[in-house]
Amino acid sequence: MSNVKLGNPAVVGLAGFGLTTFVLQCHNLGWCGIAPVLWLGLCFGGTAQMIAGLMEFKTGNNFGFCAFTGYGAFWISLCLMIIFGKNADLVKAYPTLAFNANDLGFYLVAWTVFTFILFIASMKHHATLAFIFLTLLLGFIGLDVKEFTGSALAGTFAAYDLLVCAFSALYLMTVAVYAESGINLPVGEPWIKESAAAEGVLAAEKVKA
C-alpha cells in the first residue's frame, strides 16, 4: 500500500492568521471599517485556521495544533464579542453581553500569556517563527496597555508592530508554498539551540536505538 502524501495545514493557518491580523490593523489605524475584519475573522482567521489546527493534530505537531486552534478560537471569540457585545438592542436585552475597555483588556491579557508560552517554544524552531511570536507578543502587550490606560501611542505601536507580524506570517506561508515548487526561502536558525552536550547525548541514544 503506497504512502499518501498529505498537504501542510500550516499554509492555511498562517494565511488565515496573517490576513486577518493585517486587516484588523488597517481598521485600528483608521484605514477601513470593522466589517471586513469580522467577516475575515469568522471565516478565514477563525474557522479555516481552526480546521488547520485540527489537521495539525493528525500530523502529531502539538505546536501547530495548539497555535492554530488557539488563535482560530481567538478570532471567532473576538468577532462574536464585537458583534453581540456592541449591539445596543442585544446588550439592552442581555446586559451580560456588554463589555468595556477593562473587560477587553483582561481578555487580551489572557491571550498575551498564551502567546508568551508559545513564544518560548517558537525559539526552538527557527528564526522566522520566533520573530512572528515575538512581534505578536509585543503587539498584545501594546494592546493591553492601550485598553487599560487609554494610550493612543500604545495602540499605534501595537498596530504597526502587528502589521510586521502579519507580513512575517504571510512570508512563512510563502516559504511552505514555494518549497513544493523547489523554491527554498530562508527561515533562519533557531534562537535557542541544543547545547553540544545535549546533542551528543541525543546522538548516542540514536546509535543505541
mmCIF file with all atom_site columns, N, CA, C and O in Angstrom, residues 120-147:
data_model
loop_
_atom_site.group_PDB
_atom_site.id
_atom_site.type_symbol
_atom_site.label_atom_id
_atom_site.label_alt_id
_atom_site.label_comp_id
_atom_site.label_asym_id
_atom_site.label_entity_id
_atom_site.label_seq_id
_atom_site.pdbx_PDB_ins_code
_atom_site.Cartn_x
_atom_site.Cartn_y
_atom_site.Cartn_z
_atom_site.occupancy
_atom_site.B_iso_or_equiv
_atom_site.pdbx_formal_charge
_atom_site.auth_seq_id
_atom_site.auth_comp_id
_atom_site.auth_asym_id
_atom_site.auth_atom_id
_atom_site.pdbx_PDB_model_num
ATOM 1   N N  . ILE A 1 120 ? 8.174  31.104 23.764 1.00 0.00 ? 120 ILE A N  1
ATOM 2   C CA . ILE A 1 120 ? 9.320  30.360 24.301 1.00 0.00 ? 120 ILE A CA 1
ATOM 3   C C  . ILE A 1 120 ? 9.586  29.119 23.455 1.00 0.00 ? 120 ILE A C  1
ATOM 4   O O  . ILE A 1 120 ? 10.728 28.833 23.082 1.00 0.00 ? 120 ILE A O  1
ATOM 5   N N  . ALA A 1 121 ? 8.521  28.399 23.109 1.00 0.00 ? 121 ALA A N  1
ATOM 6   C CA . ALA A 1 121 ? 8.686  27.187 22.296 1.00 0.00 ? 121 ALA A CA 1
ATOM 7   C C  . ALA A 1 121 ? 9.119  27.522 20.879 1.00 0.00 ? 121 ALA A C  1
ATOM 8   O O  . ALA A 1 121 ? 9.903  26.783 20.268 1.00 0.00 ? 121 ALA A O  1
ATOM 9   N N  . SER A 1 122 ? 8.637  28.637 20.340 1.00 0.00 ? 122 SER A N  1
ATOM 10  C CA . SER A 1 122 ? 8.955  29.006 18.949 1.00 0.00 ? 122 SER A CA 1
ATOM 11  C C  . SER A 1 122 ? 10.448 29.243 18.745 1.00 0.00 ? 122 SER A C  1
ATOM 12  O O  . SER A 1 122 ? 10.967 29.031 17.646 1.00 0.00 ? 122 SER A O  1
ATOM 13  N N  . MET A 1 123 ? 11.139 29.659 19.786 1.00 0.00 ? 123 MET A N  1
ATOM 14  C CA . MET A 1 123 ? 12.570 29.946 19.663 1.00 0.00 ? 123 MET A CA 1
ATOM 15  C C  . MET A 1 123 ? 13.404 28.690 19.426 1.00 0.00 ? 123 MET A C  1
ATOM 16  O O  . MET A 1 123 ? 14.553 28.778 19.003 1.00 0.00 ? 123 MET A O  1
ATOM 17  N N  . LYS A 1 124 ? 12.808 27.523 19.663 1.00 0.00 ? 124 LYS A N  1
ATOM 18  C CA . LYS A 1 124 ? 13.492 26.259 19.400 1.00 0.00 ? 124 LYS A CA 1
ATOM 19  C C  . LYS A 1 124 ? 13.291 25.783 17.965 1.00 0.00 ? 124 LYS A C  1
ATOM 20  O O  . LYS A 1 124 ? 13.921 24.819 17.537 1.00 0.00 ? 124 LYS A O  1
ATOM 21  N N  . HIS A 1 125 ? 12.418 26.444 17.213 1.00 0.00 ? 125 HIS A N  1
ATOM 22  C CA . HIS A 1 125 ? 12.131 26.033 15.840 1.00 0.00 ? 125 HIS A CA 1
ATOM 23  C C  . HIS A 1 125 ? 13.062 26.753 14.856 1.00 0.00 ? 125 HIS A C  1
ATOM 24  O O  . HIS A 1 125 ? 14.080 26.218 14.471 1.00 0.00 ? 125 HIS A O  1
ATOM 25  N N  . HIS A 1 126 ? 12.706 27.955 14.448 1.00 0.00 ? 126 HIS A N  1
ATOM 26  C CA . HIS A 1 126 ? 13.592 28.723 13.569 1.00 0.00 ? 126 HIS A CA 1
ATOM 27  C C  . HIS A 1 126 ? 13.318 30.207 13.774 1.00 0.00 ? 126 HIS A C  1
ATOM 28  O O  . HIS A 1 126 ? 12.330 30.599 14.422 1.00 0.00 ? 126 HIS A O  1
ATOM 29  N N  . ALA A 1 127 ? 14.194 31.051 13.215 1.00 0.00 ? 127 ALA A N  1
ATOM 30  C CA . ALA A 1 127 ? 14.148 32.487 13.491 1.00 0.00 ? 127 ALA A CA 1
ATOM 31  C C  . ALA A 1 127 ? 12.856 33.147 13.021 1.00 0.00 ? 127 ALA A C  1
ATOM 32  O O  . ALA A 1 127 ? 12.325 34.033 13.697 1.00 0.00 ? 127 ALA A O  1
ATOM 33  N N  . THR A 1 128 ? 12.342 32.730 11.866 1.00 0.00 ? 128 THR A N  1
ATOM 34  C CA . THR A 1 128 ? 11.131 33.363 11.347 1.00 0.00 ? 128 THR A CA 1
ATOM 35  C C  . THR A 1 128 ? 9.948  33.122 12.267 1.00 0.00 ? 128 THR A C  1
ATOM 36  O O  . THR A 1 128 ? 9.187  34.042 12.578 1.00 0.00 ? 128 THR A O  1
ATOM 37  N N  . LEU A 1 129 ? 9.793  31.888 12.726 1.00 0.00 ? 129 LEU A N  1
ATOM 38  C CA . LEU A 1 129 ? 8.687  31.577 13.638 1.00 0.00 ? 129 LEU A CA 1
ATOM 39  C C  . LEU A 1 129 ? 8.851  32.334 14.950 1.00 0.00 ? 129 LEU A C  1
ATOM 40  O O  . LEU A 1 129 ? 7.874  32.872 15.490 1.00 0.00 ? 129 LEU A O  1
ATOM 41  N N  . ALA A 1 130 ? 10.071 32.386 15.459 1.00 0.00 ? 130 ALA A N  1
ATOM 42  C CA . ALA A 1 130 ? 10.329 33.110 16.706 1.00 0.00 ? 130 ALA A CA 1
ATOM 43  C C  . ALA A 1 130 ? 10.010 34.595 16.544 1.00 0.00 ? 130 ALA A C  1
ATOM 44  O O  . ALA A 1 130 ? 9.442  35.225 17.446 1.00 0.00 ? 130 ALA A O  1
ATOM 45  N N  . PHE A 1 131 ? 10.360 35.154 15.382 1.00 0.00 ? 131 PHE A N  1
ATOM 46  C CA . PHE A 1 131 ? 10.097 36.579 15.139 1.00 0.00 ? 131 PHE A CA 1
ATOM 47  C C  . PHE A 1 131 ? 8.600  36.846 15.062 1.00 0.00 ? 131 PHE A C  1
ATOM 48  O O  . PHE A 1 131 ? 8.116  37.874 15.555 1.00 0.00 ? 131 PHE A O  1
ATOM 49  N N  . ILE A 1 132 ? 7.848  35.937 14.454 1.00 0.00 ? 132 ILE A N  1
ATOM 50  C CA . ILE A 1 132 ? 6.393  36.083 14.386 1.00 0.00 ? 132 ILE A CA 1
ATOM 51  C C  . ILE A 1 132 ? 5.807  36.162 15.795 1.00 0.00 ? 132 ILE A C  1
ATOM 52  O O  . ILE A 1 132 ? 4.999  37.040 16.102 1.00 0.00 ? 132 ILE A O  1
ATOM 53  N N  . PHE A 1 133 ? 6.246  35.253 16.653 1.00 0.00 ? 133 PHE A N  1
ATOM 54  C CA . PHE A 1 133 ? 5.686  35.223 18.001 1.00 0.00 ? 133 PHE A CA 1
ATOM 55  C C  . PHE A 1 133 ? 6.210  36.362 18.868 1.00 0.00 ? 133 PHE A C  1
ATOM 56  O O  . PHE A 1 133 ? 5.505  36.825 19.769 1.00 0.00 ? 133 PHE A O  1
ATOM 57  N N  . LEU A 1 134 ? 7.411  36.831 18.605 1.00 0.00 ? 134 LEU A N  1
ATOM 58  C CA . LEU A 1 134 ? 7.918  37.991 19.337 1.00 0.00 ? 134 LEU A CA 1
ATOM 59  C C  . LEU A 1 134 ? 7.087  39.228 19.012 1.00 0.00 ? 134 LEU A C  1
ATOM 60  O O  . LEU A 1 134 ? 6.653  39.961 19.916 1.00 0.00 ? 134 LEU A O  1
ATOM 61  N N  . THR A 1 135 ? 6.855  39.476 17.723 1.00 0.00 ? 135 THR A N  1
ATOM 62  C CA . THR A 1 135 ? 6.060  40.640 17.336 1.00 0.00 ? 135 THR A CA 1
ATOM 63  C C  . THR A 1 135 ? 4.611  40.498 17.795 1.00 0.00 ? 135 THR A C  1
ATOM 64  O O  . THR A 1 135 ? 3.968  41.484 18.175 1.00 0.00 ? 135 THR A O  1
ATOM 65  N N  . LEU A 1 136 ? 4.095  39.275 17.789 1.00 0.00 ? 136 LEU A N  1
ATOM 66  C CA . LEU A 1 136 ? 2.731  39.048 18.275 1.00 0.00 ? 136 LEU A CA 1
ATOM 67  C C  . LEU A 1 136 ? 2.650  39.343 19.774 1.00 0.00 ? 136 LEU A C  1
ATOM 68  O O  . LEU A 1 136 ? 1.701  39.990 20.244 1.00 0.00 ? 136 LEU A O  1
ATOM 69  N N  . LEU A 1 137 ? 3.650  38.894 20.519 1.00 0.00 ? 137 LEU A N  1
ATOM 70  C CA . LEU A 1 137 ? 3.683  39.139 21.960 1.00 0.00 ? 137 LEU A CA 1
ATOM 71  C C  . LEU A 1 137 ? 3.759  40.639 22.259 1.00 0.00 ? 137 LEU A C  1
ATOM 72  O O  . LEU A 1 137 ? 3.009  41.157 23.100 1.00 0.00 ? 137 LEU A O  1
ATOM 73  N N  . LEU A 1 138 ? 4.645  41.336 21.553 1.00 0.00 ? 138 LEU A N  1
ATOM 74  C CA . LEU A 1 138 ? 4.771  42.781 21.743 1.00 0.00 ? 138 LEU A CA 1
ATOM 75  C C  . LEU A 1 138 ? 3.478  43.502 21.364 1.00 0.00 ? 138 LEU A C  1
ATOM 76  O O  . LEU A 1 138 ? 3.076  44.480 22.010 1.00 0.00 ? 138 LEU A O  1
ATOM 77  N N  . GLY A 1 139 ? 2.816  43.003 20.311 1.00 0.00 ? 139 GLY A N  1
ATOM 78  C CA . GLY A 1 139 ? 1.550  43.597 19.890 1.00 0.00 ? 139 GLY A CA 1
ATOM 79  C C  . GLY A 1 139 ? 0.474  43.440 20.950 1.00 0.00 ? 139 GLY A C  1
ATOM 80  O O  . GLY A 1 139 ? -0.268 44.390 21.250 1.00 0.00 ? 139 GLY A O  1
ATOM 81  N N  . PHE A 1 140 ? 0.384  42.261 21.537 1.00 0.00 ? 140 PHE A N  1
ATOM 82  C CA . PHE A 1 140 ? -0.603 42.037 22.597 1.00 0.00 ? 140 PHE A CA 1
ATOM 83  C C  . PHE A 1 140 ? -0.304 42.926 23.804 1.00 0.00 ? 140 PHE A C  1
ATOM 84  O O  . PHE A 1 140 ? -1.227 43.487 24.412 1.00 0.00 ? 140 PHE A O  1
ATOM 85  N N  . ILE A 1 141 ? 0.971  43.048 24.153 1.00 0.00 ? 141 ILE A N  1
ATOM 86  C CA . ILE A 1 141 ? 1.337  43.912 25.280 1.00 0.00 ? 141 ILE A CA 1
ATOM 87  C C  . ILE A 1 141 ? 0.928  45.354 25.000 1.00 0.00 ? 141 ILE A C  1
ATOM 88  O O  . ILE A 1 141 ? 0.391  46.055 25.873 1.00 0.00 ? 141 ILE A O  1
ATOM 89  N N  . GLY A 1 142 ? 1.173  45.804 23.762 1.00 0.00 ? 142 GLY A N  1
ATOM 90  C CA . GLY A 1 142 ? 0.756  47.153 23.380 1.00 0.00 ? 142 GLY A CA 1
ATOM 91  C C  . GLY A 1 142 ? -0.745 47.337 23.486 1.00 0.00 ? 142 GLY A C  1
ATOM 92  O O  . GLY A 1 142 ? -1.236 48.372 23.975 1.00 0.00 ? 142 GLY A O  1
ATOM 93  N N  . LEU A 1 143 ? -1.506 46.337 23.059 1.00 0.00 ? 143 LEU A N  1
ATOM 94  C CA . LEU A 1 143 ? -2.964 46.406 23.146 1.00 0.00 ? 143 LEU A CA 1
ATOM 95  C C  . LEU A 1 143 ? -3.433 46.376 24.593 1.00 0.00 ? 143 LEU A C  1
ATOM 96  O O  . LEU A 1 143 ? -4.411 47.058 24.956 1.00 0.00 ? 143 LEU A O  1
ATOM 97  N N  . ASP A 1 144 ? -2.737 45.597 25.431 1.00 0.00 ? 144 ASP A N  1
ATOM 98  C CA . ASP A 1 144 ? -3.073 45.568 26.864 1.00 0.00 ? 144 ASP A CA 1
ATOM 99  C C  . ASP A 1 144 ? -2.951 46.966 27.462 1.00 0.00 ? 144 ASP A C  1
ATOM 100 O O  . ASP A 1 144 ? -3.843 47.440 28.168 1.00 0.00 ? 144 ASP A O  1
ATOM 101 N N  . VAL A 1 145 ? -1.818 47.600 27.176 1.00 0.00 ? 145 VAL A N  1
ATOM 102 C CA . VAL A 1 145 ? -1.576 48.947 27.701 1.00 0.00 ? 145 VAL A CA 1
ATOM 103 C C  . VAL A 1 145 ? -2.624 49.927 27.187 1.00 0.00 ? 145 VAL A C  1
ATOM 104 O O  . VAL A 1 145 ? -3.149 50.761 27.942 1.00 0.00 ? 145 VAL A O  1
ATOM 105 N N  . LYS A 1 146 ? -2.953 49.813 25.914 1.00 0.00 ? 146 LYS A N  1
ATOM 106 C CA . LYS A 1 146 ? -3.948 50.711 25.315 1.00 0.00 ? 146 LYS A CA 1
ATOM 107 C C  . LYS A 1 146 ? -5.296 50.586 26.016 1.00 0.00 ? 146 LYS A C  1
ATOM 108 O O  . LYS A 1 146 ? -5.934 51.600 26.343 1.00 0.00 ? 146 LYS A O  1
ATOM 109 N N  . GLU A 1 147 ? -5.757 49.353 26.234 1.00 0.00 ? 147 GLU A N  1
ATOM 110 C CA . GLU A 1 147 ? -7.076 49.158 26.826 1.00 0.00 ? 147 GLU A CA 1
ATOM 111 C C  . GLU A 1 147 ? -7.116 49.585 28.285 1.00 0.00 ? 147 GLU A C  1
ATOM 112 O O  . GLU A 1 147 ? -8.117 50.123 28.757 1.00 0.00 ? 147 GLU A O  1
#
